Amino acid sequence: MPRTRDSFFIILLIILTLLNVLDFTSDYQEEDHNRLHLLMEGLIIVFSLLGISTLVREVLQRRREVDNLRGQLKITRNDLSAMNSNLSELNNKLGQASRQYGEVIQEQLTAWDLTPSEKEVALLLLKGLSFDEIAGMRDTKEKTVRQQATAIYRKSGLAGRHEFAAWFFEDFLQ
């Protein structure tokens, strides 16, 4: 739409300038032409041509800027697409690592011969939940969760919550 409008105004100015040139030529060919009138028409033609050239330059400059912005936008979209692809790949790898680590944790909890309830409490302890929060989630009493946690520490041979969490996370800190 803007290109059509720009072209319309440029063509309109050219037509008006040509009409002024015709009028100037006609007035000049008359024998008793008024020099002041011819000077005014000549100036109108010169200013019209200056206006047309300025408008054409501005339109071309704007088109170059738009083309440049389109190129930059295309590059940015490609970069964003590549970043999204990398992010998706990273999320897949993290998801896979998380599942594998979850399997390792489950294997260790089984190796310690924890009951299903103790395994559930152990996972919630690893997530950092308090005894009260775990009791609320499992719809049990806090005392029951404490007893299960004590059984977990005893079966694993670890002294408490901090040693229990550290046992699973120490390999990540190397």
mmCIF file with all atom_site columns, C-alpha atoms in Angstrom:
data_model
loop_
_atom_site.group_PDB
_atom_site.id
_atom_site.type_symbol
_atom_site.label_atom_id
_atom_site.label_alt_id
_atom_site.label_comp_id
_atom_site.label_asym_id
_atom_site.label_entity_id
_atom_site.label_seq_id
_atom_site.pdbx_PDB_ins_code
_atom_site.Cartn_x
_atom_site.Cartn_y
_atom_site.Cartn_z
_atom_site.occupancy
_atom_site.B_iso_or_equiv
_atom_site.pdbx_formal_charge
_atom_site.auth_seq_id
_atom_site.auth_comp_id
_atom_site.auth_asym_id
_atom_site.auth_atom_id
_atom_site.pdbx_PDB_model_num
ATOM 1   C CA . MET A 1 1   ? 0.000  0.000   0.000   1.00 0.00 ? 1   MET A CA 1
ATOM 2   C CA . PRO A 1 2   ? 2.698  2.603   0.874   1.00 0.00 ? 2   PRO A CA 1
ATOM 3   C CA . ARG A 1 3   ? 4.584  1.873   -2.373  1.00 0.00 ? 3   ARG A CA 1
ATOM 4   C CA . THR A 1 4   ? 1.425  2.432   -4.404  1.00 0.00 ? 4   THR A CA 1
ATOM 5   C CA . ARG A 1 5   ? 0.707  5.678   -2.555  1.00 0.00 ? 5   ARG A CA 1
ATOM 6   C CA . ASP A 1 6   ? 4.308  6.875   -2.995  1.00 0.00 ? 6   ASP A CA 1
ATOM 7   C CA . SER A 1 7   ? 4.200  6.085   -6.704  1.00 0.00 ? 7   SER A CA 1
ATOM 8   C CA . PHE A 1 8   ? 0.837  7.838   -7.042  1.00 0.00 ? 8   PHE A CA 1
ATOM 9   C CA . PHE A 1 9   ? 2.152  11.076  -5.529  1.00 0.00 ? 9   PHE A CA 1
ATOM 10  C CA . ILE A 1 10  ? 5.349  10.988  -7.579  1.00 0.00 ? 10  ILE A CA 1
ATOM 11  C CA . ILE A 1 11  ? 3.367  10.484  -10.799 1.00 0.00 ? 11  ILE A CA 1
ATOM 12  C CA . LEU A 1 12  ? 0.926  13.231  -9.776  1.00 0.00 ? 12  LEU A CA 1
ATOM 13  C CA . LEU A 1 13  ? 3.780  15.675  -9.168  1.00 0.00 ? 13  LEU A CA 1
ATOM 14  C CA . ILE A 1 14  ? 5.374  14.766  -12.508 1.00 0.00 ? 14  ILE A CA 1
ATOM 15  C CA . ILE A 1 15  ? 2.066  15.380  -14.312 1.00 0.00 ? 15  ILE A CA 1
ATOM 16  C CA . LEU A 1 16  ? 1.610  18.744  -12.559 1.00 0.00 ? 16  LEU A CA 1
ATOM 17  C CA . THR A 1 17  ? 5.187  19.694  -13.420 1.00 0.00 ? 17  THR A CA 1
ATOM 18  C CA . LEU A 1 18  ? 4.655  18.734  -17.072 1.00 0.00 ? 18  LEU A CA 1
ATOM 19  C CA . LEU A 1 19  ? 1.473  20.823  -17.152 1.00 0.00 ? 19  LEU A CA 1
ATOM 20  C CA . ASN A 1 20  ? 3.438  23.761  -15.728 1.00 0.00 ? 20  ASN A CA 1
ATOM 21  C CA . VAL A 1 21  ? 6.145  23.222  -18.383 1.00 0.00 ? 21  VAL A CA 1
ATOM 22  C CA . LEU A 1 22  ? 3.465  23.293  -21.100 1.00 0.00 ? 22  LEU A CA 1
ATOM 23  C CA . ASP A 1 23  ? 1.959  26.458  -19.620 1.00 0.00 ? 23  ASP A CA 1
ATOM 24  C CA . PHE A 1 24  ? 5.417  28.061  -19.365 1.00 0.00 ? 24  PHE A CA 1
ATOM 25  C CA . THR A 1 25  ? 6.188  27.149  -22.988 1.00 0.00 ? 25  THR A CA 1
ATOM 26  C CA . SER A 1 26  ? 2.838  28.504  -24.145 1.00 0.00 ? 26  SER A CA 1
ATOM 27  C CA . ASP A 1 27  ? 3.298  31.757  -22.211 1.00 0.00 ? 27  ASP A CA 1
ATOM 28  C CA . TYR A 1 28  ? 6.873  32.124  -23.497 1.00 0.00 ? 28  TYR A CA 1
ATOM 29  C CA . GLN A 1 29  ? 5.765  31.791  -27.114 1.00 0.00 ? 29  GLN A CA 1
ATOM 30  C CA . GLU A 1 30  ? 3.340  34.709  -26.767 1.00 0.00 ? 30  GLU A CA 1
ATOM 31  C CA . GLU A 1 31  ? 4.750  37.955  -28.084 1.00 0.00 ? 31  GLU A CA 1
ATOM 32  C CA . ASP A 1 32  ? 3.843  40.113  -25.129 1.00 0.00 ? 32  ASP A CA 1
ATOM 33  C CA . HIS A 1 33  ? 4.805  37.688  -22.346 1.00 0.00 ? 33  HIS A CA 1
ATOM 34  C CA . ASN A 1 34  ? 5.088  38.981  -18.827 1.00 0.00 ? 34  ASN A CA 1
ATOM 35  C CA . ARG A 1 35  ? 8.619  38.327  -17.564 1.00 0.00 ? 35  ARG A CA 1
ATOM 36  C CA . LEU A 1 36  ? 7.543  38.246  -13.923 1.00 0.00 ? 36  LEU A CA 1
ATOM 37  C CA . HIS A 1 37  ? 4.849  35.677  -14.719 1.00 0.00 ? 37  HIS A CA 1
ATOM 38  C CA . LEU A 1 38  ? 7.360  33.549  -16.656 1.00 0.00 ? 38  LEU A CA 1
ATOM 39  C CA . LEU A 1 39  ? 9.846  33.819  -13.774 1.00 0.00 ? 39  LEU A CA 1
ATOM 40  C CA . MET A 1 40  ? 7.188  32.637  -11.312 1.00 0.00 ? 40  MET A CA 1
ATOM 41  C CA . GLU A 1 41  ? 6.226  29.693  -13.537 1.00 0.00 ? 41  GLU A CA 1
ATOM 42  C CA . GLY A 1 42  ? 9.911  28.826  -14.053 1.00 0.00 ? 42  GLY A CA 1
ATOM 43  C CA . LEU A 1 43  ? 10.477 28.816  -10.284 1.00 0.00 ? 43  LEU A CA 1
ATOM 44  C CA . ILE A 1 44  ? 7.394  26.613  -9.800  1.00 0.00 ? 44  ILE A CA 1
ATOM 45  C CA . ILE A 1 45  ? 8.858  24.142  -12.314 1.00 0.00 ? 45  ILE A CA 1
ATOM 46  C CA . VAL A 1 46  ? 12.291 24.166  -10.627 1.00 0.00 ? 46  VAL A CA 1
ATOM 47  C CA . PHE A 1 47  ? 10.798 23.703  -7.139  1.00 0.00 ? 47  PHE A CA 1
ATOM 48  C CA . SER A 1 48  ? 8.506  20.959  -8.451  1.00 0.00 ? 48  SER A CA 1
ATOM 49  C CA . LEU A 1 49  ? 11.509 19.118  -9.914  1.00 0.00 ? 49  LEU A CA 1
ATOM 50  C CA . LEU A 1 50  ? 13.413 19.562  -6.628  1.00 0.00 ? 50  LEU A CA 1
ATOM 51  C CA . GLY A 1 51  ? 10.399 18.248  -4.731  1.00 0.00 ? 51  GLY A CA 1
ATOM 52  C CA . ILE A 1 52  ? 10.080 15.244  -7.027  1.00 0.00 ? 52  ILE A CA 1
ATOM 53  C CA . SER A 1 53  ? 13.777 14.384  -6.747  1.00 0.00 ? 53  SER A CA 1
ATOM 54  C CA . THR A 1 54  ? 13.669 14.770  -2.953  1.00 0.00 ? 54  THR A CA 1
ATOM 55  C CA . LEU A 1 55  ? 10.568 12.573  -2.732  1.00 0.00 ? 55  LEU A CA 1
ATOM 56  C CA . VAL A 1 56  ? 12.118 9.904   -4.968  1.00 0.00 ? 56  VAL A CA 1
ATOM 57  C CA . ARG A 1 57  ? 15.322 9.916   -2.862  1.00 0.00 ? 57  ARG A CA 1
ATOM 58  C CA . GLU A 1 58  ? 13.314 9.601   0.372   1.00 0.00 ? 58  GLU A CA 1
ATOM 59  C CA . VAL A 1 59  ? 11.201 6.776   -1.022  1.00 0.00 ? 59  VAL A CA 1
ATOM 60  C CA . LEU A 1 60  ? 14.287 4.885   -2.230  1.00 0.00 ? 60  LEU A CA 1
ATOM 61  C CA . GLN A 1 61  ? 16.038 5.437   1.121   1.00 0.00 ? 61  GLN A CA 1
ATOM 62  C CA . ARG A 1 62  ? 12.984 4.174   3.000   1.00 0.00 ? 62  ARG A CA 1
ATOM 63  C CA . ARG A 1 63  ? 12.780 1.103   0.755   1.00 0.00 ? 63  ARG A CA 1
ATOM 64  C CA . ARG A 1 64  ? 16.470 0.325   1.403   1.00 0.00 ? 64  ARG A CA 1
ATOM 65  C CA . GLU A 1 65  ? 15.882 0.667   5.153   1.00 0.00 ? 65  GLU A CA 1
ATOM 66  C CA . VAL A 1 66  ? 12.829 -1.611  4.985   1.00 0.00 ? 66  VAL A CA 1
ATOM 67  C CA . ASP A 1 67  ? 14.786 -4.189  2.980   1.00 0.00 ? 67  ASP A CA 1
ATOM 68  C CA . ASN A 1 68  ? 17.625 -3.968  5.513   1.00 0.00 ? 68  ASN A CA 1
ATOM 69  C CA . LEU A 1 69  ? 15.184 -4.435  8.404   1.00 0.00 ? 69  LEU A CA 1
ATOM 70  C CA . ARG A 1 70  ? 13.613 -7.413  6.633   1.00 0.00 ? 70  ARG A CA 1
ATOM 71  C CA . GLY A 1 71  ? 17.061 -8.962  6.263   1.00 0.00 ? 71  GLY A CA 1
ATOM 72  C CA . GLN A 1 72  ? 17.819 -8.368  9.935   1.00 0.00 ? 72  GLN A CA 1
ATOM 73  C CA . LEU A 1 73  ? 14.429 -9.798  10.894  1.00 0.00 ? 73  LEU A CA 1
ATOM 74  C CA . LYS A 1 74  ? 15.105 -12.914 8.815   1.00 0.00 ? 74  LYS A CA 1
ATOM 75  C CA . ILE A 1 75  ? 18.498 -13.366 10.504  1.00 0.00 ? 75  ILE A CA 1
ATOM 76  C CA . THR A 1 76  ? 16.924 -12.842 13.936  1.00 0.00 ? 76  THR A CA 1
ATOM 77  C CA . ARG A 1 77  ? 14.171 -15.360 13.167  1.00 0.00 ? 77  ARG A CA 1
ATOM 78  C CA . ASN A 1 78  ? 16.763 -17.899 12.024  1.00 0.00 ? 78  ASN A CA 1
ATOM 79  C CA . ASP A 1 79  ? 18.810 -17.283 15.181  1.00 0.00 ? 79  ASP A CA 1
ATOM 80  C CA . LEU A 1 80  ? 15.697 -17.632 17.318  1.00 0.00 ? 80  LEU A CA 1
ATOM 81  C CA . SER A 1 81  ? 14.731 -20.826 15.534  1.00 0.00 ? 81  SER A CA 1
ATOM 82  C CA . ALA A 1 82  ? 18.221 -22.230 16.102  1.00 0.00 ? 82  ALA A CA 1
ATOM 83  C CA . MET A 1 83  ? 18.092 -21.223 19.763  1.00 0.00 ? 83  MET A CA 1
ATOM 84  C CA . ASN A 1 84  ? 14.666 -22.860 20.150  1.00 0.00 ? 84  ASN A CA 1
ATOM 85  C CA . SER A 1 85  ? 16.009 -25.989 18.503  1.00 0.00 ? 85  SER A CA 1
ATOM 86  C CA . ASN A 1 86  ? 19.009 -26.002 20.846  1.00 0.00 ? 86  ASN A CA 1
ATOM 87  C CA . LEU A 1 87  ? 16.744 -25.329 23.821  1.00 0.00 ? 87  LEU A CA 1
ATOM 88  C CA . SER A 1 88  ? 14.441 -28.152 22.790  1.00 0.00 ? 88  SER A CA 1
ATOM 89  C CA . GLU A 1 89  ? 17.420 -30.467 22.422  1.00 0.00 ? 89  GLU A CA 1
ATOM 90  C CA . LEU A 1 90  ? 18.753 -29.384 25.811  1.00 0.00 ? 90  LEU A CA 1
ATOM 91  C CA . ASN A 1 91  ? 15.323 -29.917 27.407  1.00 0.00 ? 91  ASN A CA 1
ATOM 92  C CA . ASN A 1 92  ? 15.216 -33.404 25.897  1.00 0.00 ? 92  ASN A CA 1
ATOM 93  C CA . LYS A 1 93  ? 18.679 -34.164 27.264  1.00 0.00 ? 93  LYS A CA 1
ATOM 94  C CA . LEU A 1 94  ? 17.750 -32.766 30.677  1.00 0.00 ? 94  LEU A CA 1
ATOM 95  C CA . GLY A 1 95  ? 14.536 -34.774 30.679  1.00 0.00 ? 95  GLY A CA 1
ATOM 96  C CA . GLN A 1 96  ? 16.440 -37.907 29.742  1.00 0.00 ? 96  GLN A CA 1
ATOM 97  C CA . ALA A 1 97  ? 19.105 -37.231 32.408  1.00 0.00 ? 97  ALA A CA 1
ATOM 98  C CA . SER A 1 98  ? 16.372 -36.575 34.959  1.00 0.00 ? 98  SER A CA 1
ATOM 99  C CA . ARG A 1 99  ? 14.653 -39.864 34.145  1.00 0.00 ? 99  ARG A CA 1
ATOM 100 C CA . GLN A 1 100 ? 17.947 -41.746 34.314  1.00 0.00 ? 100 GLN A CA 1
ATOM 101 C CA . TYR A 1 101 ? 18.835 -40.112 37.613  1.00 0.00 ? 101 TYR A CA 1
ATOM 102 C CA . GLY A 1 102 ? 15.375 -40.951 38.925  1.00 0.00 ? 102 GLY A CA 1
ATOM 103 C CA . GLU A 1 103 ? 16.000 -44.569 37.964  1.00 0.00 ? 103 GLU A CA 1
ATOM 104 C CA . VAL A 1 104 ? 19.355 -44.515 39.782  1.00 0.00 ? 104 VAL A CA 1
ATOM 105 C CA . ILE A 1 105 ? 17.658 -43.122 42.896  1.00 0.00 ? 105 ILE A CA 1
ATOM 106 C CA . GLN A 1 106 ? 14.919 -45.773 42.725  1.00 0.00 ? 106 GLN A CA 1
ATOM 107 C CA . GLU A 1 107 ? 17.528 -48.518 42.331  1.00 0.00 ? 107 GLU A CA 1
ATOM 108 C CA . GLN A 1 108 ? 19.405 -47.262 45.398  1.00 0.00 ? 108 GLN A CA 1
ATOM 109 C CA . LEU A 1 109 ? 16.225 -47.007 47.467  1.00 0.00 ? 109 LEU A CA 1
ATOM 110 C CA . THR A 1 110 ? 15.410 -50.587 46.461  1.00 0.00 ? 110 THR A CA 1
ATOM 111 C CA . ALA A 1 111 ? 18.973 -51.673 47.322  1.00 0.00 ? 111 ALA A CA 1
ATOM 112 C CA . TRP A 1 112 ? 18.465 -50.236 50.809  1.00 0.00 ? 112 TRP A CA 1
ATOM 113 C CA . ASP A 1 113 ? 15.305 -52.371 51.028  1.00 0.00 ? 113 ASP A CA 1
ATOM 114 C CA . LEU A 1 114 ? 12.938 -49.441 51.652  1.00 0.00 ? 114 LEU A CA 1
ATOM 115 C CA . THR A 1 115 ? 9.192  -50.052 51.668  1.00 0.00 ? 115 THR A CA 1
ATOM 116 C CA . PRO A 1 116 ? 7.027  -48.264 49.069  1.00 0.00 ? 116 PRO A CA 1
ATOM 117 C CA . SER A 1 117 ? 5.950  -45.714 51.705  1.00 0.00 ? 117 SER A CA 1
ATOM 118 C CA . GLU A 1 118 ? 9.545  -45.122 52.767  1.00 0.00 ? 118 GLU A CA 1
ATOM 119 C CA . LYS A 1 119 ? 10.551 -44.669 49.108  1.00 0.00 ? 119 LYS A CA 1
ATOM 120 C CA . GLU A 1 120 ? 7.833  -42.052 48.681  1.00 0.00 ? 120 GLU A CA 1
ATOM 121 C CA . VAL A 1 121 ? 8.950  -40.215 51.833  1.00 0.00 ? 121 VAL A CA 1
ATOM 122 C CA . ALA A 1 122 ? 12.602 -40.492 50.724  1.00 0.00 ? 122 ALA A CA 1
ATOM 123 C CA . LEU A 1 123 ? 11.825 -38.837 47.372  1.00 0.00 ? 123 LEU A CA 1
ATOM 124 C CA . LEU A 1 124 ? 9.908  -36.043 49.094  1.00 0.00 ? 124 LEU A CA 1
ATOM 125 C CA . LEU A 1 125 ? 12.813 -35.524 51.502  1.00 0.00 ? 125 LEU A CA 1
ATOM 126 C CA . LEU A 1 126 ? 15.168 -35.266 48.518  1.00 0.00 ? 126 LEU A CA 1
ATOM 127 C CA . LYS A 1 127 ? 12.880 -32.607 47.053  1.00 0.00 ? 127 LYS A CA 1
ATOM 128 C CA . GLY A 1 128 ? 13.389 -30.597 50.246  1.00 0.00 ? 128 GLY A CA 1
ATOM 129 C CA . LEU A 1 129 ? 9.924  -30.880 51.776  1.00 0.00 ? 129 LEU A CA 1
ATOM 130 C CA . SER A 1 130 ? 9.522  -30.628 55.554  1.00 0.00 ? 130 SER A CA 1
ATOM 131 C CA . PHE A 1 131 ? 8.043  -33.439 57.648  1.00 0.00 ? 131 PHE A CA 1
ATOM 132 C CA . ASP A 1 132 ? 4.873  -31.400 58.038  1.00 0.00 ? 132 ASP A CA 1
ATOM 133 C CA . GLU A 1 133 ? 4.575  -30.825 54.268  1.00 0.00 ? 133 GLU A CA 1
ATOM 134 C CA . ILE A 1 134 ? 5.163  -34.521 53.557  1.00 0.00 ? 134 ILE A CA 1
ATOM 135 C CA . ALA A 1 135 ? 2.536  -35.494 56.135  1.00 0.00 ? 135 ALA A CA 1
ATOM 136 C CA . GLY A 1 136 ? 0.060  -33.091 54.504  1.00 0.00 ? 136 GLY A CA 1
ATOM 137 C CA . MET A 1 137 ? 0.738  -34.488 51.044  1.00 0.00 ? 137 MET A CA 1
ATOM 138 C CA . ARG A 1 138 ? 0.472  -38.103 52.177  1.00 0.00 ? 138 ARG A CA 1
ATOM 139 C CA . ASP A 1 139 ? -2.484 -37.476 54.497  1.00 0.00 ? 139 ASP A CA 1
ATOM 140 C CA . THR A 1 140 ? -0.631 -38.919 57.494  1.00 0.00 ? 140 THR A CA 1
ATOM 141 C CA . LYS A 1 141 ? 0.652  -37.562 60.767  1.00 0.00 ? 141 LYS A CA 1
ATOM 142 C CA . GLU A 1 142 ? 3.982  -35.797 61.047  1.00 0.00 ? 142 GLU A CA 1
ATOM 143 C CA . LYS A 1 143 ? 5.059  -38.377 63.640  1.00 0.00 ? 143 LYS A CA 1
ATOM 144 C CA . THR A 1 144 ? 4.557  -41.159 61.074  1.00 0.00 ? 144 THR A CA 1
ATOM 145 C CA . VAL A 1 145 ? 6.736  -39.302 58.558  1.00 0.00 ? 145 VAL A CA 1
ATOM 146 C CA . ARG A 1 146 ? 9.449  -38.813 61.215  1.00 0.00 ? 146 ARG A CA 1
ATOM 147 C CA . GLN A 1 147 ? 9.397  -42.527 61.989  1.00 0.00 ? 147 GLN A CA 1
ATOM 148 C CA . GLN A 1 148 ? 9.640  -43.388 58.302  1.00 0.00 ? 148 GLN A CA 1
ATOM 149 C CA . ALA A 1 149 ? 12.529 -40.927 57.888  1.00 0.00 ? 149 ALA A CA 1
ATOM 150 C CA . THR A 1 150 ? 14.329 -42.537 60.847  1.00 0.00 ? 150 THR A CA 1
ATOM 151 C CA . ALA A 1 151 ? 13.859 -45.954 59.200  1.00 0.00 ? 151 ALA A CA 1
ATOM 152 C CA . ILE A 1 152 ? 15.240 -44.557 55.934  1.00 0.00 ? 152 ILE A CA 1
ATOM 153 C CA . TYR A 1 153 ? 18.350 -43.171 57.651  1.00 0.00 ? 153 TYR A CA 1
ATOM 154 C CA . ARG A 1 154 ? 18.883 -46.428 59.560  1.00 0.00 ? 154 ARG A CA 1
ATOM 155 C CA . LYS A 1 155 ? 18.504 -48.648 56.463  1.00 0.00 ? 155 LYS A CA 1
ATOM 156 C CA . SER A 1 156 ? 20.781 -46.401 54.383  1.00 0.00 ? 156 SER A CA 1
ATOM 157 C CA . GLY A 1 157 ? 23.399 -46.114 57.105  1.00 0.00 ? 157 GLY A CA 1
ATOM 158 C CA . LEU A 1 158 ? 23.268 -42.328 56.958  1.00 0.00 ? 158 LEU A CA 1
ATOM 159 C CA . ALA A 1 159 ? 23.051 -39.985 59.949  1.00 0.00 ? 159 ALA A CA 1
ATOM 160 C CA . GLY A 1 160 ? 20.154 -37.777 58.840  1.00 0.00 ? 160 GLY A CA 1
ATOM 161 C CA . ARG A 1 161 ? 18.464 -35.662 56.198  1.00 0.00 ? 161 ARG A CA 1
ATOM 162 C CA . HIS A 1 162 ? 21.609 -33.743 55.180  1.00 0.00 ? 162 HIS A CA 1
ATOM 163 C CA . GLU A 1 163 ? 23.769 -36.849 54.756  1.00 0.00 ? 163 GLU A CA 1
ATOM 164 C CA . PHE A 1 164 ? 20.889 -38.538 52.931  1.00 0.00 ? 164 PHE A CA 1
ATOM 165 C CA . ALA A 1 165 ? 20.556 -35.670 50.422  1.00 0.00 ? 165 ALA A CA 1
ATOM 166 C CA . ALA A 1 166 ? 24.335 -35.308 50.099  1.00 0.00 ? 166 ALA A CA 1
ATOM 167 C CA . TRP A 1 167 ? 24.677 -39.017 49.302  1.00 0.00 ? 167 TRP A CA 1
ATOM 168 C CA . PHE A 1 168 ? 22.592 -38.516 46.129  1.00 0.00 ? 168 PHE A CA 1
ATOM 169 C CA . PHE A 1 169 ? 23.907 -35.083 45.104  1.00 0.00 ? 169 PHE A CA 1
ATOM 170 C CA . GLU A 1 170 ? 27.627 -35.273 45.884  1.00 0.00 ? 170 GLU A CA 1
ATOM 171 C CA . ASP A 1 171 ? 28.489 -36.580 42.393  1.00 0.00 ? 171 ASP A CA 1
ATOM 172 C CA . PHE A 1 172 ? 27.043 -33.384 40.863  1.00 0.00 ? 172 PHE A CA 1
ATOM 173 C CA . LEU A 1 173 ? 29.409 -31.172 42.844  1.00 0.00 ? 173 LEU A CA 1
ATOM 174 C CA . GLN A 1 174 ? 32.669 -32.512 41.445  1.00 0.00 ? 174 GLN A CA 1
#
